[in-house]
Tab-separated table of C-alpha atoms in Angstrom:
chain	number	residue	atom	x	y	z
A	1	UNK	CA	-3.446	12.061	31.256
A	2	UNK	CA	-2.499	8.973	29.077
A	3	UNK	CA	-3.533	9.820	25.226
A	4	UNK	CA	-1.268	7.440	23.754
A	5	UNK	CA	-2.478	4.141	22.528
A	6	UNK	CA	-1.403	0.513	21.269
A	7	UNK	CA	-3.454	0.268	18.121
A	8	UNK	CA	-6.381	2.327	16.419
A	9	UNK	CA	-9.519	-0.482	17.594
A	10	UNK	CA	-8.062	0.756	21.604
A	11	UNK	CA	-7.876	4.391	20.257
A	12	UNK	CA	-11.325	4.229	19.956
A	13	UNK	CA	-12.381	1.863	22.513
A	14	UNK	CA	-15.659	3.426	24.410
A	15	UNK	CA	-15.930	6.236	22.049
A	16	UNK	CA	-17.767	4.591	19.053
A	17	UNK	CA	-22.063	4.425	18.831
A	18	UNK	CA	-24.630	3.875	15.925
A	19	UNK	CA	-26.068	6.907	14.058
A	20	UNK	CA	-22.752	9.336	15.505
A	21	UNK	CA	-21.308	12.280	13.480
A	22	UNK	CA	-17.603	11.716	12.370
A	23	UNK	CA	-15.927	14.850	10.915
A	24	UNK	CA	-12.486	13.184	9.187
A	25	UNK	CA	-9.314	14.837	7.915
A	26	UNK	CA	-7.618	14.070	4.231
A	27	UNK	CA	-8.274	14.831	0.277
A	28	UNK	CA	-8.602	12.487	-1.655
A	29	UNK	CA	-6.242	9.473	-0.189
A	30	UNK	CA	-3.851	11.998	1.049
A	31	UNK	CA	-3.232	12.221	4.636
A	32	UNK	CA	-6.603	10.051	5.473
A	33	UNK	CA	-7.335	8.520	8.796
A	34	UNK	CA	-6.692	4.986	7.240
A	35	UNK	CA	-6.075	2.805	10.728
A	36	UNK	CA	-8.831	4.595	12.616
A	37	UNK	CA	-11.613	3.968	9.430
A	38	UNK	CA	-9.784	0.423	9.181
A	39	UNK	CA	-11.088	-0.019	13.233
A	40	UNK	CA	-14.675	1.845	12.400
A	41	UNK	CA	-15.315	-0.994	10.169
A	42	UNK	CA	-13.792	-3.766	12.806
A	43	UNK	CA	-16.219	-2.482	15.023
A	44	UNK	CA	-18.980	-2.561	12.866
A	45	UNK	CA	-20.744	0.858	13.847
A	46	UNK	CA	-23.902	1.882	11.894
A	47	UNK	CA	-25.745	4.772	10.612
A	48	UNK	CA	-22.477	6.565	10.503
A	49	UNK	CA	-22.794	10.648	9.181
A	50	UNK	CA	-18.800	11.833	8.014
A	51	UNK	CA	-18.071	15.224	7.276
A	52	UNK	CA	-15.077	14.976	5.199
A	53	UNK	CA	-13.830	15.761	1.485
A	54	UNK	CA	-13.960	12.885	-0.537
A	55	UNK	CA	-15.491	9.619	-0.079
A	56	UNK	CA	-12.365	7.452	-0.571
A	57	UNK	CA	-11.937	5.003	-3.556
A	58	UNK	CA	-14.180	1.767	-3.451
A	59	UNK	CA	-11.455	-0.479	-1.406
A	60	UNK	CA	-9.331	2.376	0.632
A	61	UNK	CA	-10.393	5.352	2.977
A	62	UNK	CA	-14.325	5.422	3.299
A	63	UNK	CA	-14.842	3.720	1.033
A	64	UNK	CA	-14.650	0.666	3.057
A	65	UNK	CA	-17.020	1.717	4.928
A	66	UNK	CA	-19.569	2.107	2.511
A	67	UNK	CA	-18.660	-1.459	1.309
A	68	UNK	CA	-20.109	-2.536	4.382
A	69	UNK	CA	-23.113	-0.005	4.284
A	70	UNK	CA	-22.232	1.489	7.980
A	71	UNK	CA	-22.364	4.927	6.322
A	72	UNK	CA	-25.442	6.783	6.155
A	73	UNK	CA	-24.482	9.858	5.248
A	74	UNK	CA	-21.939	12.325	3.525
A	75	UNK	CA	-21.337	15.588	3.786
A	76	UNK	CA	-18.445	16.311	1.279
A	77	UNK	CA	-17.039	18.361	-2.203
A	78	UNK	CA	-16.626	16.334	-4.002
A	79	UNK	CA	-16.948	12.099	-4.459
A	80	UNK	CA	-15.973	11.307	-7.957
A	81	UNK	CA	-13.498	8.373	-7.488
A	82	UNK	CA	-15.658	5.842	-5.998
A	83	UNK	CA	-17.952	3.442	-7.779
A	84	UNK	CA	-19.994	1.809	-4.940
A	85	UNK	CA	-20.578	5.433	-3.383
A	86	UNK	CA	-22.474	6.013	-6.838
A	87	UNK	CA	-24.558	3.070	-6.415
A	88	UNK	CA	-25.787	3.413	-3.295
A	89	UNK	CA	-26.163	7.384	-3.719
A	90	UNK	CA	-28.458	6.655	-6.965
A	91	UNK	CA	-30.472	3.994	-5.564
A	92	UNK	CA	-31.379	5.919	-2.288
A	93	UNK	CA	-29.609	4.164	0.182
A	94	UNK	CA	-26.959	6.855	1.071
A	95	UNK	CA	-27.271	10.688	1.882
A	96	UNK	CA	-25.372	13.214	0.150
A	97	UNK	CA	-25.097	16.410	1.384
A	98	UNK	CA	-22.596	18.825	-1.038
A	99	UNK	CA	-20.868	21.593	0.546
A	100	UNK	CA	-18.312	23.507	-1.838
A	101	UNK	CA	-14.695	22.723	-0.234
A	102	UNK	CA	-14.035	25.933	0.972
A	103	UNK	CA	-17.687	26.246	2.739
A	104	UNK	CA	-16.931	22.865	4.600
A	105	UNK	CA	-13.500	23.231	5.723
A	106	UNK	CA	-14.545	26.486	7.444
A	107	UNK	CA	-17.709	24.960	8.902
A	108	UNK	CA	-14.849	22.482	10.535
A	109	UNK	CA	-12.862	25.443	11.083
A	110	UNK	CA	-16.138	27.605	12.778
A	111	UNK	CA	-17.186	24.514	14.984
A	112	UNK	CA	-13.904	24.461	16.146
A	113	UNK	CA	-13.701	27.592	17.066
A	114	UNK	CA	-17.197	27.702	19.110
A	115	UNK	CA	-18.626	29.831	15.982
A	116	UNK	CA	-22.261	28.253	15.371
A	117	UNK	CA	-22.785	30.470	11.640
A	118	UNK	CA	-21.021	32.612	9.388
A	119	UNK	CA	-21.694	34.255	6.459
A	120	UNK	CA	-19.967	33.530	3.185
A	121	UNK	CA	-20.315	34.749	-0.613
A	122	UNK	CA	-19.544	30.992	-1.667
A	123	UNK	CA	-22.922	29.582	-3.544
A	124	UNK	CA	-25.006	32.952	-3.742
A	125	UNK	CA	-27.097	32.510	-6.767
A	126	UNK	CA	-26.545	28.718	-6.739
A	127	UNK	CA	-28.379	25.087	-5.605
A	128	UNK	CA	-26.488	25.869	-1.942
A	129	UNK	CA	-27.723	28.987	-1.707
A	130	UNK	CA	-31.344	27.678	-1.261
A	131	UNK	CA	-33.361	27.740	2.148
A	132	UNK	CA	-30.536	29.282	3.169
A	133	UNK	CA	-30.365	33.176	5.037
A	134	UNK	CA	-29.308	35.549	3.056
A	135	UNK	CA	-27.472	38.933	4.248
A	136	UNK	CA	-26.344	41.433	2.642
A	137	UNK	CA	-22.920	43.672	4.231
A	138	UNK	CA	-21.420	46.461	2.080
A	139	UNK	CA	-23.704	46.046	-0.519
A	140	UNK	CA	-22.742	42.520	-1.191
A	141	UNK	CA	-25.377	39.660	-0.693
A	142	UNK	CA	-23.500	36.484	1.901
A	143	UNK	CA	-25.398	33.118	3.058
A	144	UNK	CA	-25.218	31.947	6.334
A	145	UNK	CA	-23.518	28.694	6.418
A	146	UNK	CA	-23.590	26.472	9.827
A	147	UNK	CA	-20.429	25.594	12.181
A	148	UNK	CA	-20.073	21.737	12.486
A	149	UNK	CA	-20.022	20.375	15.742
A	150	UNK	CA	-18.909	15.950	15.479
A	151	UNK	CA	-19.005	13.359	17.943
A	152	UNK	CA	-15.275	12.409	16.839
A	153	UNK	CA	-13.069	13.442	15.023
A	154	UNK	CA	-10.235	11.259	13.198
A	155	UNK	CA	-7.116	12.319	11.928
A	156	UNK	CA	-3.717	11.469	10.163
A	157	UNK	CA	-0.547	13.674	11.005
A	158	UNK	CA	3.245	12.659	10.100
A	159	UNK	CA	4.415	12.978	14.066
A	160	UNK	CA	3.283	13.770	17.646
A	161	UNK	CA	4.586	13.528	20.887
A	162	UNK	CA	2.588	12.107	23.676
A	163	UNK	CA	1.162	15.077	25.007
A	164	UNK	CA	-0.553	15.431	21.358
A	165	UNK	CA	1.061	17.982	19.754
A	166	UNK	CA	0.811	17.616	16.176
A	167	UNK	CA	3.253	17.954	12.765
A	168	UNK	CA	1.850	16.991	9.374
A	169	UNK	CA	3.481	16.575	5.914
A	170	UNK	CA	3.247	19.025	3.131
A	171	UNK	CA	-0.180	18.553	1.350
A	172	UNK	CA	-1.324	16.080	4.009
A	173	UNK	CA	-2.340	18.498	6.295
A	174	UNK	CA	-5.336	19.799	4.420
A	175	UNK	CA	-8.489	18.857	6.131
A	176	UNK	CA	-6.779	17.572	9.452
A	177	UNK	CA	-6.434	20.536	11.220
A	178	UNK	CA	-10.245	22.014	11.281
A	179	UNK	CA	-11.569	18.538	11.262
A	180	UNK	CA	-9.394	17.839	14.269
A	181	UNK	CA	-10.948	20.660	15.927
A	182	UNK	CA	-14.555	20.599	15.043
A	183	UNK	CA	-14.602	17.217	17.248
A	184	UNK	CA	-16.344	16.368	21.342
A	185	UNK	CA	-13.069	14.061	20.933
A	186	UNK	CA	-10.272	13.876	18.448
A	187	UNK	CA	-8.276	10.844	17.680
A	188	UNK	CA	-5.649	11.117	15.480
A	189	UNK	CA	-3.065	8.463	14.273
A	190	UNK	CA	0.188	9.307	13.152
A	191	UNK	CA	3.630	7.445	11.810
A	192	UNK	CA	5.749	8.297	14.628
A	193	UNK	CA	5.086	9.414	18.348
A	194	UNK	CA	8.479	11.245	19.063
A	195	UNK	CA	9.859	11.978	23.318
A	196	UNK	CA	8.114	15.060	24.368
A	197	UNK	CA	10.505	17.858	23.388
A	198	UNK	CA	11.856	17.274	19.902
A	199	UNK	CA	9.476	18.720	18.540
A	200	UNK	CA	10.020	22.669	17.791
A	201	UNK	CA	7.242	24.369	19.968
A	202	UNK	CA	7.310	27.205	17.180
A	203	UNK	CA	6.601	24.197	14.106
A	204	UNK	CA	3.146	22.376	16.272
A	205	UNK	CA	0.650	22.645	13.258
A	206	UNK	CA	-2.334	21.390	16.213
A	207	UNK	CA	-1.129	21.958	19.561
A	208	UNK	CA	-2.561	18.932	21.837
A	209	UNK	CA	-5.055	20.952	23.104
A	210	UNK	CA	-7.201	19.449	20.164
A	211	UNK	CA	-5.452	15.773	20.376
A	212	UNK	CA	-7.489	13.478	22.841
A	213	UNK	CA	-5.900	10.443	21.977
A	214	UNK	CA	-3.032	9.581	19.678
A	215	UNK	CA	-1.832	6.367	17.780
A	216	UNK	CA	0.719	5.007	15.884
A	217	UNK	CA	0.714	2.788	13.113
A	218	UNK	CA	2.358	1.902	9.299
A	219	UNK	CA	0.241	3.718	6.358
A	220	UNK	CA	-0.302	2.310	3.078
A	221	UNK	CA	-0.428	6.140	1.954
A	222	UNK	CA	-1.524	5.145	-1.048
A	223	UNK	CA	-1.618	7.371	-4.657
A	224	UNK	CA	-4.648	8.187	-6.366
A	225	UNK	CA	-2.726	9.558	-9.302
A	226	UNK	CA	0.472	8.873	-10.152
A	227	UNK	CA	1.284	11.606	-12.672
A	228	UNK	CA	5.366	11.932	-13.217
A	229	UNK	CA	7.623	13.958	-16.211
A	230	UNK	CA	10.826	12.290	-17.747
A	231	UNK	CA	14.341	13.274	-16.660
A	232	UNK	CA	14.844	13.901	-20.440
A	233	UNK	CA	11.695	16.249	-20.031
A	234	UNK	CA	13.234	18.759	-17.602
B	1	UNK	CA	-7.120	28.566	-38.014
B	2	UNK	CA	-9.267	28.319	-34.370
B	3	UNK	CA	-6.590	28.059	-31.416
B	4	UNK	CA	-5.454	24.932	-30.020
B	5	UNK	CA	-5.626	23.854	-26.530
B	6	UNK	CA	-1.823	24.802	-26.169
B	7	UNK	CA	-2.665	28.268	-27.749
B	8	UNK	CA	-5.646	28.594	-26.112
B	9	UNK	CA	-3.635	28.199	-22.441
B	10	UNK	CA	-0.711	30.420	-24.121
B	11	UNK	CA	-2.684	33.143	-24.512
B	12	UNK	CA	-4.293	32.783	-20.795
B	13	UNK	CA	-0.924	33.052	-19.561
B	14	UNK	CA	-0.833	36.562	-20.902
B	15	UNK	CA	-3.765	37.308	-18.774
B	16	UNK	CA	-0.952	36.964	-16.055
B	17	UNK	CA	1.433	39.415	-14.469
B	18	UNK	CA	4.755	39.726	-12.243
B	19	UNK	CA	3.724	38.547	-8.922
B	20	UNK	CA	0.257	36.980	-9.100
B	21	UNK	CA	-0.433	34.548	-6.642
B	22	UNK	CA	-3.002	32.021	-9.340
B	23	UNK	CA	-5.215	29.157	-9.354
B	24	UNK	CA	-5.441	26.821	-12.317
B	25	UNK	CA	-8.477	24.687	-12.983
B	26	UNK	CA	-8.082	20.976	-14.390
B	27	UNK	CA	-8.075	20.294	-18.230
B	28	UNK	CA	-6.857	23.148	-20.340
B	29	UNK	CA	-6.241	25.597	-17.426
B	30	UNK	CA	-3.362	23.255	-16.241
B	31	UNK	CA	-1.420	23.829	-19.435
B	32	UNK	CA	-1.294	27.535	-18.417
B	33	UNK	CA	1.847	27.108	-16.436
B	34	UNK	CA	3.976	26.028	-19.581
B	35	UNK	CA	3.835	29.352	-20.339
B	36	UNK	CA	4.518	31.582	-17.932
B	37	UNK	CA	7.880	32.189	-18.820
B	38	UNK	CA	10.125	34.401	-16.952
B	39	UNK	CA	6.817	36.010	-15.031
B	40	UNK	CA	6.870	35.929	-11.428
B	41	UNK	CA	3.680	33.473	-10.737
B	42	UNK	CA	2.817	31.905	-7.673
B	43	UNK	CA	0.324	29.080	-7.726
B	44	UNK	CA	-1.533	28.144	-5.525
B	45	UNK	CA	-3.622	24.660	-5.148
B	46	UNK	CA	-6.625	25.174	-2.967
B	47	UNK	CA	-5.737	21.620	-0.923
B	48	UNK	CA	-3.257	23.555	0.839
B	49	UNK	CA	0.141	24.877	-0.882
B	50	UNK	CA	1.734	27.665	-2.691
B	51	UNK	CA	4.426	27.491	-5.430
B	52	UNK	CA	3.384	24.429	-7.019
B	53	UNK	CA	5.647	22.648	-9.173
B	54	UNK	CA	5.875	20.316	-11.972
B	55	UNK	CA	5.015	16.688	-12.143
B	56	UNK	CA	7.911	14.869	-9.990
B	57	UNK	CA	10.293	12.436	-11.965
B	58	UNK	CA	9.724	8.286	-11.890
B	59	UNK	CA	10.514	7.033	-8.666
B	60	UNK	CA	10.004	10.508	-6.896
B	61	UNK	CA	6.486	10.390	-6.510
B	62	UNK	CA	5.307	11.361	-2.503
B	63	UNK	CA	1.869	10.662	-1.922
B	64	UNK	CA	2.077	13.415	0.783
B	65	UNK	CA	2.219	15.893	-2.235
B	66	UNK	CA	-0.006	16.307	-4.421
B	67	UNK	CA	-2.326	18.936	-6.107
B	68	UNK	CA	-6.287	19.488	-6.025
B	69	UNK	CA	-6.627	17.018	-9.143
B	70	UNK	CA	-4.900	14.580	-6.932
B	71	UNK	CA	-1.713	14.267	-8.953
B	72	UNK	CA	1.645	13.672	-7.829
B	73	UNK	CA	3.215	17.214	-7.527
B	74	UNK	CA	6.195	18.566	-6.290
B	75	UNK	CA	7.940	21.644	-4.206
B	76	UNK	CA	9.880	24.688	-4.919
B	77	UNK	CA	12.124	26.503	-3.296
B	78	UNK	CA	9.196	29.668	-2.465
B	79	UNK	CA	6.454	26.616	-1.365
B	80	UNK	CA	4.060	27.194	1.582
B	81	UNK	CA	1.949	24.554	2.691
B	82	UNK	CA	-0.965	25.159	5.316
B	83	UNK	CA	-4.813	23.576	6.114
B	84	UNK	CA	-7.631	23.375	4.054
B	85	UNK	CA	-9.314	26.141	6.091
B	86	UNK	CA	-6.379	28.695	5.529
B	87	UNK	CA	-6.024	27.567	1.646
B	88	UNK	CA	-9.889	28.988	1.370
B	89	UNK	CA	-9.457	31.842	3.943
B	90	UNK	CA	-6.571	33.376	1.214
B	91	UNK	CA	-9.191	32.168	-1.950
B	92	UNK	CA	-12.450	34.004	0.171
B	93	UNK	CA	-10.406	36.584	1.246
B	94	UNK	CA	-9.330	37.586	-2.287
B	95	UNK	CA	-5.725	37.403	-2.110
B	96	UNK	CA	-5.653	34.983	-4.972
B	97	UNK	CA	-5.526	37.749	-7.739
B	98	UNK	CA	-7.013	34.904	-10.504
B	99	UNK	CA	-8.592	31.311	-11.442
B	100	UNK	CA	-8.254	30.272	-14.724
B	101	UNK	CA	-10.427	27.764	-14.982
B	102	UNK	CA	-12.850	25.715	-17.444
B	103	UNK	CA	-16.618	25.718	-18.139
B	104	UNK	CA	-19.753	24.003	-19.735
B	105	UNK	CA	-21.562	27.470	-20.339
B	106	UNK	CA	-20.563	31.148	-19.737
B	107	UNK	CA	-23.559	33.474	-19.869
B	108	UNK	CA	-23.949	37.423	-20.765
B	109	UNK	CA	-23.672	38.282	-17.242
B	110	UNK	CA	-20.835	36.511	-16.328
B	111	UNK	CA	-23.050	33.490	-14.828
B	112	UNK	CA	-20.740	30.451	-15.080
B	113	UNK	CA	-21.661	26.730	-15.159
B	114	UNK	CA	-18.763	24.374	-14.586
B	115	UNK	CA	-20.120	21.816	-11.604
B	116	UNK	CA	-23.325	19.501	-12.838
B	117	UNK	CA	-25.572	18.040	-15.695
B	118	UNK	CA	-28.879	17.232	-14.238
B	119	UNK	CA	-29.586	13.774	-15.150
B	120	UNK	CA	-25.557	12.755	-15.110
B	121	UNK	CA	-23.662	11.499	-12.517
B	122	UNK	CA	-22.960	14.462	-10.112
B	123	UNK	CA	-19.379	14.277	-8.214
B	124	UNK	CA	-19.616	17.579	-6.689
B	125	UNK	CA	-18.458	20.992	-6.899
B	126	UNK	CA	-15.303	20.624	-4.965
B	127	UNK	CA	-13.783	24.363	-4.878
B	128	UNK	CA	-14.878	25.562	-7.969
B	129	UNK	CA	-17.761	28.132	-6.276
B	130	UNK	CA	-15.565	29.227	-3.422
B	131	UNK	CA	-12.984	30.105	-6.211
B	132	UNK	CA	-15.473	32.366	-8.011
B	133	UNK	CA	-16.559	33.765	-5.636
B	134	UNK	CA	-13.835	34.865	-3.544
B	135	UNK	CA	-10.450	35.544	-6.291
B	136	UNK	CA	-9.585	38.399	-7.707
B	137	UNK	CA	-10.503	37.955	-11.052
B	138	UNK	CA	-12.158	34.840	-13.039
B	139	UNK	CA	-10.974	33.403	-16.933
B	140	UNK	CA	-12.729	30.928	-18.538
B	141	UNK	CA	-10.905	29.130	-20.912
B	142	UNK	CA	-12.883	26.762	-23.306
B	143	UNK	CA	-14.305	26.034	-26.362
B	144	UNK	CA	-16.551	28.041	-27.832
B	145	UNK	CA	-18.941	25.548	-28.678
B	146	UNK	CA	-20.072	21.916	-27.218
B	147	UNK	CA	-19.322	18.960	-28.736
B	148	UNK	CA	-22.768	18.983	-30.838
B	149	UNK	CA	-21.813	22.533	-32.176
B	150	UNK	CA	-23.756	24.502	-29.683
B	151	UNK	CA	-22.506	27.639	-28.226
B	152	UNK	CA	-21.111	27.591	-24.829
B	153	UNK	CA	-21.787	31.303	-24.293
B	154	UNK	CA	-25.023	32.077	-23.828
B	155	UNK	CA	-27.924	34.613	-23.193
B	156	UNK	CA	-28.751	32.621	-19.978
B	157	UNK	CA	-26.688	29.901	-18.771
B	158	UNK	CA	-29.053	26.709	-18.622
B	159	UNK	CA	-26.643	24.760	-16.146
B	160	UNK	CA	-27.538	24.674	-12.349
B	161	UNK	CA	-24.527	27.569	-11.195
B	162	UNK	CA	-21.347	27.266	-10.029
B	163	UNK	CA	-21.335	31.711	-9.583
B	164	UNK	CA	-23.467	34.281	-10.172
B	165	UNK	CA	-21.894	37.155	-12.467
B	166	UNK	CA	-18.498	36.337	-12.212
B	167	UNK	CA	-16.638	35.814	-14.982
B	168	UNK	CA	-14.627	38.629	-16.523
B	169	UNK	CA	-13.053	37.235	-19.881
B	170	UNK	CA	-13.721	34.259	-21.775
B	171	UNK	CA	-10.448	33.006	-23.710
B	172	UNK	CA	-11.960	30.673	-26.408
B	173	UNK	CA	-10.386	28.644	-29.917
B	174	UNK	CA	-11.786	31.607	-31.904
B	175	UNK	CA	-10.971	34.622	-29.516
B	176	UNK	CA	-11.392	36.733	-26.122
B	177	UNK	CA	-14.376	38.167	-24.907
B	178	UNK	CA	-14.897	40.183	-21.705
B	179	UNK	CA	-17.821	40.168	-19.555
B	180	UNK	CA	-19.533	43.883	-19.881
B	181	UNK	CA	-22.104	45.949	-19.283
B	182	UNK	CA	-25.215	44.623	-21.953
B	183	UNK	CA	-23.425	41.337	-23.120
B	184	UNK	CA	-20.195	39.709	-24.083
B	185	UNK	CA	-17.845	42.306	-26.188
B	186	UNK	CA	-14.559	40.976	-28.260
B	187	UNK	CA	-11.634	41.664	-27.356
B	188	UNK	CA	-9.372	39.494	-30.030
B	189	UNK	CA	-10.037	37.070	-32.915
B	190	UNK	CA	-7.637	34.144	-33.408
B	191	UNK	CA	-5.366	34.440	-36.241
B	192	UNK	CA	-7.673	33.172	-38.849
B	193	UNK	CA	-10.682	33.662	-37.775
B	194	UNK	CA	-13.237	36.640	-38.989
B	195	UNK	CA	-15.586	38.417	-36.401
B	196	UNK	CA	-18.417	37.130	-38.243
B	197	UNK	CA	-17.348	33.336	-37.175
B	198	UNK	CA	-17.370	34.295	-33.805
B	199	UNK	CA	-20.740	36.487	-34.256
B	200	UNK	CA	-21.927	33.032	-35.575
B	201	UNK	CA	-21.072	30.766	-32.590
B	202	UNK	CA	-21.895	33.255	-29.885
B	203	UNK	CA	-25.144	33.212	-28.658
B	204	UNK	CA	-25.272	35.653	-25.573
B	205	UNK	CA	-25.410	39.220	-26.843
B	206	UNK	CA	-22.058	41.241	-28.535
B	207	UNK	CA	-21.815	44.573	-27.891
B	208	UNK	CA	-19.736	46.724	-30.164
C-alpha cells in the first residue's frame, strides 16, 4: 500500500469531481492545506462545498479558490479576513452556512467517528438553534447537530512517515485531526516524510489509519498577524 | 472618574482565582492577563492550547503558534496543545471555569449579544456561543453604553444571540452588576461614580 506521493496535483490524481464535499484542516492560515488547495485550483474543480474554519485571506488558503469561483459553498465560524469572500457572499453567488467553532469541529469529530447526530447546548436560544430538534436531558434543553461525512479530506501536519502516521506543530494541529477523519479519503501534506520508525508510537497525533495518501512539500506558512513585545518590554 | 479599559480589565482579573483554567475574549478581555499577578491562571485559547503566553519578541514570531485572534503567541513551560475538537470538548464540557469576554448588549436575563448587526457585514460567530454555553462562568466586560450614548444593558437584548441567559456579572466603566433573579443588581460603583449615574445608563431593571 503506496500512500506516499511526488507532489500534491498526483496526491489527488483520480480523487477530485465537480459539486464534491471537502472538509479541510487549519485556522486561520495556520496549519492550512496550502499545496493540496494550490492543486484544487490547478485542476480547476467546480461547485466545490468546504467544511473548514475560515475562508483564507483573498490571495492564500481558500481564498484562491474563491478567486476563481470553484467554491460554492462554506460551511465555517468564522470568515472575516477575506474581501472577495464578502463580495460574492453579498451578491448571492456563494453559500454560507455558519456553524459556531466548537459545533463544527465536533461535527468533523462525530463523522469521524461513525456518529450521524449529537446533541449540544451550543446555539439554544439563537439563529442556529432554528429548524433544528430540540431535547431536553437533566432538565437542560440540547439541539441536535449533524455528523459530517466529506468526499476528501485535506490536511497539513509538520511530519509523517510513509505508513501515514501523523505529528503536527503546536497550534497547527487544530482542525486537522477531526477534519482528517470526517473524510471517504484523507490526503494530507506535510514538511517532512521521516523512515518508518522515528517517530515515537506513543507521540502519533493521527495514526495512519486516517492518512490515505501523504505528500511532501515547502510551506509558505504564512502570518496573519504578526503581533510581537520589545525585549525592553519583558 | 468612569474606569478605563486598563481598570476595567484590572478589576476582571479579580473575578479570577488560584488555579482557573480561563478564556479571554478579544479587545478589552485580552488586557486581563496583565493583571493576574502572582494568581495561578491557566489560559486557554479555544484553537487548541493551554498556558498561553505573551506576544513573542521581533524575530521570534512562529506562525505555527498563535492564539484564536490569530496573533503571534508564544509557550510556557505548563503549555498543552491538542485539536480543535478536544479544545471545545474541555469548553462544552465545562472544565473551563470562565470567559471573560466582550459584548454589544447584555440583557436582564443574562441574554448576551456579541456575534452580528443585521444589516452589517456578518463574519461569524467563531467560538463565542460554544464558550457561553459550555464554561463555568461568563463576564462581560464593556462599556456601559454604545457609542451614541445608549445603554448596552438592556430589558431585552435587541441583537440576534450569541446565549440565552448566560451571563453572570457585567464589569462596566461605571461598575459591576450581576445577573439575578428580576434584573441586573450592583455590585460596585467605580471610584467616582454615584449609583444614580449608573441608575441613569442602565436600562434593564436594578434590583435593590
Amino acid at each position: 500500500m503506496k500512500k506516499v506521493y511526488a507532489n500534491a496535483a498526483e496526491a489527488l490524481d483520480g480523487l477530485l469531481h465537480d459539486d464534491m464535499f471537502i472538509a479541510a484542516g487549519g485556522f486561520g492560515l495556520c496549519g492550512i492545506p496550502e499545496l493540496l488547495l494550490e492543486a484544487i485550483k490547478d485542476a480547476g474543480t467546480k461547485n466545490l462545498t468546504f467544511a473548514s474554519n475560515n475562508a483564507g485571506v483573498d490571495d492564500f488558503g481558500i481564498g484562491i479558490l474563491l478567486q476563481t469561483k470553484q467554491v460554492k459553498k462554506m460551511i465555517s465560524s468564522y470568515v472575516g479576513e477575506n474581501a472577495e469572500f464578502m463580495r460574492q457572499y453579498l451578491s448571492g453567488e456563494l453559500e454560507l452556512e455558519f456553524n459556531p467553532q466548537g459545533t463544527l469541529a465536533e461535527r468533523m469529530r462525530a463523522g469521524g467517528a461513525g456518529i450521524p447526530g449529537f446533541y449540544t447546548k451550543t446555539g439554544v436560544g439563537t439563529v442556529i438553534a432554528e429548524g433544528k430538534e430540540h431535547k431536553d436531558f437533566n432538565g437542560e434543553t440540547y439541539i441536535m447537530e449533524e455528523g459530517i461525512f466529506a468526499d476528501l479530506a485535506i490536511v497539513k501536519a509538520w511530519k509523517a512517515d510513509d505508513t501515514g502516521n501523523l505529528v503536527f506543530r503546536k497550534t497547527a494541529r487544530n482542525f486537522n485531526v477531526p477534519a482528517a477523519t470526517c473524510g471517504k479519503i484523507c490526503v494530507a501534506e506535510v514538511e517532512e516524510i521521516v523512515p518508518r520508525g522515528s517517530l515515537d508510537p506513543d507521540t502519533i497525533h493521527l495514526p495512519g489509519i486516517y492518512v490515505n495518501r501523504i505528500v511532501q512539500g515547502s510551506h509558505e506558512k504564512r502570518i496573519e498577524q504578526r503581533t510581537t513585545r520589545k525585549k525592553e518590554d519583558a | 472618574m468612569p474606569w478605563d479599559r486598563n481598570q476595567m480589565a484590572a478589576r476582571a482579573a479579580d473575578e479570577l482565582e488560584d488555579g482557573m483554567y480561563v478564556n479571554l475574549g478579544i479587545g478589552i478581555p485580552t488586557l486581563v492577563a496583565n493583571y493576574v499577578g502572582d494568581k495561578d491562571i491557566t489560559l486557554q485559547s479555544e484553537n487548541g492550547m493551554l498556558g498561553m503566553g505573551p506576544f513573542p519578541f521581533e524575530g521570534e514570531e512562529d506562525p505555527d503558534l498563535i492564539n484564536a485572534g490569530k496573533q503571534t503567541i508564544t509557550e510556557l513551560s505548563r503549555t498543552a496543545y491538542f485539536d480543535s475538537a478536544t479544545s471545545f470538548a474541555m469548553i462544552r464540557g465545562g472544565k473551563i471555569a470562565a470567559a471573560i469576554l466582550g459584548a454589544m448588549e447584555v440583557d436582564e436575563e443574562g441574554d448576551l449579544a456579541n456575534w452580528m448587526i443585521p444589516g452589517v457585514l456578518v463574519k461569524g460567530m467563531g467560538g463565542a456561543m460554544d464558550l457561553v454555553a459550555g464554561v463555568g462562568r461568563v463576564i462581560v466586560v464593556m462599556d456601559h453604553t454604545n457609542k451614541h450614548g445608549k445603554s448596552k444593558l438592556l430589558k431585552k437584548c435587541t441583537l440576534p444571540l450569541t446565549g440565552k441567559k448566560v451571563v453572570s456579572r457585567i464589569i462596566t466603566n461605571l461598575g459591576v452588576l450581576d445577573v439575578v433573579e428580576g434584573g441586573l443588581k450592583i455590585i460596585e460603583i467605580a471610584e467616582g461614580v454615584t449609583e444614580d449615574e449608573i441608575r441613569a445608563a442602565t436600562e434593564a431593571n436594578i434590583v435593590n
